[in-house]
GROMACS .gro file of C-alpha atoms in nm:
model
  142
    1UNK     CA    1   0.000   0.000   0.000
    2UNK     CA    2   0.278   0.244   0.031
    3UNK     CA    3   0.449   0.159  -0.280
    4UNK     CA    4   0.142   0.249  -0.412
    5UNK     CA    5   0.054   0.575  -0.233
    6UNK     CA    6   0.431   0.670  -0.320
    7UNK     CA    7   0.408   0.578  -0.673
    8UNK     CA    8   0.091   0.780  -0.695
    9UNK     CA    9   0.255   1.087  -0.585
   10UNK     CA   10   0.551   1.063  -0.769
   11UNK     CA   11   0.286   1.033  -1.108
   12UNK     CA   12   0.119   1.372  -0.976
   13UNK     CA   13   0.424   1.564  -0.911
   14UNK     CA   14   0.575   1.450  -1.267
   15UNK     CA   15   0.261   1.549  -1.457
   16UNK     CA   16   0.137   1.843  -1.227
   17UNK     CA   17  -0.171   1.852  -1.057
   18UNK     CA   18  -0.442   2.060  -1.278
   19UNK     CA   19  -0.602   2.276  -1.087
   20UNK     CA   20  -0.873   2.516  -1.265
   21UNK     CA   21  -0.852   2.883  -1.299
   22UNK     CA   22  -1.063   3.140  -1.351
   23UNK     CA   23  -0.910   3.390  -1.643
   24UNK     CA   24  -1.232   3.589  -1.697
   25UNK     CA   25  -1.614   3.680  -1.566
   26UNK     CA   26  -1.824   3.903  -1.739
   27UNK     CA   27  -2.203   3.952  -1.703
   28UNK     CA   28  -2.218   3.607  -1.555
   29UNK     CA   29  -2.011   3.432  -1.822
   30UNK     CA   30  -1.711   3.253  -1.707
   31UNK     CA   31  -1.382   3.137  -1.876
   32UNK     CA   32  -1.187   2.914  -1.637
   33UNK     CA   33  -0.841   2.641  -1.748
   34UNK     CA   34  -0.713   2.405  -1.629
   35UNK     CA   35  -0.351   2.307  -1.728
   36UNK     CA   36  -0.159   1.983  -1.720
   37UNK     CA   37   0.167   1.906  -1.808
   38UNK     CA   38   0.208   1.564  -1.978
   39UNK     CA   39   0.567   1.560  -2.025
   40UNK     CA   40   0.936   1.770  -1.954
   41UNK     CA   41   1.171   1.696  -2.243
   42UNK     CA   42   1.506   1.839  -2.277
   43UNK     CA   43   1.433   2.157  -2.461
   44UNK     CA   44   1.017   2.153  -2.492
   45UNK     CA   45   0.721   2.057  -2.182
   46UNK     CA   46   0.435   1.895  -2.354
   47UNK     CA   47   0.098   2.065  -2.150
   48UNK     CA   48  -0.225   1.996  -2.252
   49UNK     CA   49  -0.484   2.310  -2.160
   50UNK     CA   50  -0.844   2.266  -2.125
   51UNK     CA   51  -1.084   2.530  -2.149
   52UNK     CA   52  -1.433   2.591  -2.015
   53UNK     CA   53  -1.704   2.835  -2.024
   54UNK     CA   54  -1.997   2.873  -1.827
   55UNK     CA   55  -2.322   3.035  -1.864
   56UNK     CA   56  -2.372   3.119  -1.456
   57UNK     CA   57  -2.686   3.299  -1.523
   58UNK     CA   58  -3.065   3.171  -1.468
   59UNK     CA   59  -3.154   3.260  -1.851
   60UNK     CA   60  -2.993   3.202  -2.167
   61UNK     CA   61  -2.716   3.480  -2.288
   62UNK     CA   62  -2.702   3.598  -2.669
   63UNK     CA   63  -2.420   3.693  -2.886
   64UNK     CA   64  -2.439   3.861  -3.228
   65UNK     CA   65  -2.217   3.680  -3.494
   66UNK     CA   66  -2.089   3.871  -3.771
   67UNK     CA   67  -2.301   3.923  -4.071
   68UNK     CA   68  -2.094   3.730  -4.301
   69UNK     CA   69  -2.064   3.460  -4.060
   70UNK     CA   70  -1.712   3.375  -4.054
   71UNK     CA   71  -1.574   3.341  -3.743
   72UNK     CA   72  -1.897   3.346  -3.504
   73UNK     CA   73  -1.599   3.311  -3.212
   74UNK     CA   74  -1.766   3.372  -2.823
   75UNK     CA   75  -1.395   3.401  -2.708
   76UNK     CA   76  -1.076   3.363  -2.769
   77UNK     CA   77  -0.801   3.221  -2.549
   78UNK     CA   78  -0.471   3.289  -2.556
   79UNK     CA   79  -0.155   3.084  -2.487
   80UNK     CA   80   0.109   3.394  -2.464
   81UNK     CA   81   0.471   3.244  -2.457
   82UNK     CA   82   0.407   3.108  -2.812
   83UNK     CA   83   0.121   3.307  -2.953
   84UNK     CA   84  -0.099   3.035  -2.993
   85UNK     CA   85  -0.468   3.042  -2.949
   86UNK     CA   86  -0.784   2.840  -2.906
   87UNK     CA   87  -1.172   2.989  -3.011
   88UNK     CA   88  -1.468   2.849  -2.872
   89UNK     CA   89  -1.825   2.903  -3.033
   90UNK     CA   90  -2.135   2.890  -2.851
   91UNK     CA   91  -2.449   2.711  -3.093
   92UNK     CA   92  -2.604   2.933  -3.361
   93UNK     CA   93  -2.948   2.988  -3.301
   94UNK     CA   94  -3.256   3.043  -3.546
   95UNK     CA   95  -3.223   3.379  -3.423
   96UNK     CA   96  -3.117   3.663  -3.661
   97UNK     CA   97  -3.037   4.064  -3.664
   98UNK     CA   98  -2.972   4.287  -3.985
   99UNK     CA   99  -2.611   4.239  -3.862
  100UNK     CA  100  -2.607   3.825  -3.867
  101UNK     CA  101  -2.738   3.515  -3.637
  102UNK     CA  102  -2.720   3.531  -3.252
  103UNK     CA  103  -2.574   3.251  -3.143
  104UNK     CA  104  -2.612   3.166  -2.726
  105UNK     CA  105  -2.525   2.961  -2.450
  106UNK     CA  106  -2.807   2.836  -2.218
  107UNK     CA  107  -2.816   2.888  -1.868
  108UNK     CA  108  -2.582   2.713  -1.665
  109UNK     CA  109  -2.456   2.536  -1.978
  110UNK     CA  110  -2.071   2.454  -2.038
  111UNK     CA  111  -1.900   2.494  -2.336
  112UNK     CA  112  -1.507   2.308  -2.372
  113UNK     CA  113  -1.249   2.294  -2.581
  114UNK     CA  114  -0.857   2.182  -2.536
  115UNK     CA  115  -0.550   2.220  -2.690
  116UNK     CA  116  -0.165   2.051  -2.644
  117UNK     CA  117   0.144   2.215  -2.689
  118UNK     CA  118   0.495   2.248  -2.660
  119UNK     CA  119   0.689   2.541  -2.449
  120UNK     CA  120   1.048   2.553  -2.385
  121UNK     CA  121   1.141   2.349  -2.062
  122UNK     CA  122   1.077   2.486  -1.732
  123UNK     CA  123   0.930   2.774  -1.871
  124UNK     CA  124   0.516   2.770  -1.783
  125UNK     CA  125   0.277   2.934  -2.033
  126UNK     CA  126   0.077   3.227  -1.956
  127UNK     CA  127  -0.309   3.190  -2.034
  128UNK     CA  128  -0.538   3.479  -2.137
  129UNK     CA  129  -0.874   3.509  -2.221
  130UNK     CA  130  -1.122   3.785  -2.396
  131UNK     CA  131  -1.519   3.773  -2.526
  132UNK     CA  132  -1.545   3.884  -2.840
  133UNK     CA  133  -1.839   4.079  -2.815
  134UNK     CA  134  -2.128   4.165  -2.487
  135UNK     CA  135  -2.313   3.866  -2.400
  136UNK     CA  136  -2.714   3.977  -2.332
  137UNK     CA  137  -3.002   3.806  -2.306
  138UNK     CA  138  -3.244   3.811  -2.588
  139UNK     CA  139  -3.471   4.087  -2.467
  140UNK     CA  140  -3.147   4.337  -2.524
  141UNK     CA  141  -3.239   4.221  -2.879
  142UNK     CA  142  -3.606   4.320  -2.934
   0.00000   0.00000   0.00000
């Protein structure tokens, strides 16, 4: 038994322990992370992030996509030491404006995404977040 309890801390304290964290809250919308590290190599970490965002209102929120409808991205998250990124979009809905469809996310409803990548050993990345545009609920539409 404590081979085992060793061996199981010695897996957690090679990988890390992920451990969520909250980049961003805005009119009840929350982006959160959480960040593992699968492996240390000689020159490059391997981490694999995964993101989440949560609806913490009672009602659905609405978010105008462009009127083209490329890129309908919520958010976008940022992984800083190597400029890469990772968009999330919430459902389009049947909804429409003169500027494009509204897409939402229901209340109390999760979106996720994830992403692996490679940063120069001991070096550990530095995650940001931003919306996009306002989330509102659909009377802001009428």
């Amino acid at each position: 038994m404590k081979h085992l309890l060793t061996l199981a801390f010695l897996t957690l304290a090679l990988t890390g322990i992920a451990q969520e964290t909250s980049v961003l809250e805005q009119n009840g919308i929350s982006i959160s992370y959480t960040l593992t590290k699968l492996s240390a190599g000689e020159k490059k970490d391997t981490y694999l992030l995964n993101v989440k965002a949560m609806n913490k209102n009672t009602f659905d929120m609405f978010y105008q996509g462009p009127k083209n409808g490329v890129n309908p991205f919520l958010c976008e998250i940022t992984i800083r030491k190597i400029d890469t990124y990772v968009y999330m979009t919430a459902p389009q809905s049947k909804l429409a404006t003169l500027e494009g469809k509204l897409h939402y996310l229901r209340a109390n409803d999760v979106l996720t995404a994830e992403k692996e990548f490679k940063v120069a050993s001991n070096e550990k990345p530095i995650i940001t977040a931003k919306l996009f545009g306002p989330l509102r609920p659909i009377s802001d539409f009428y």
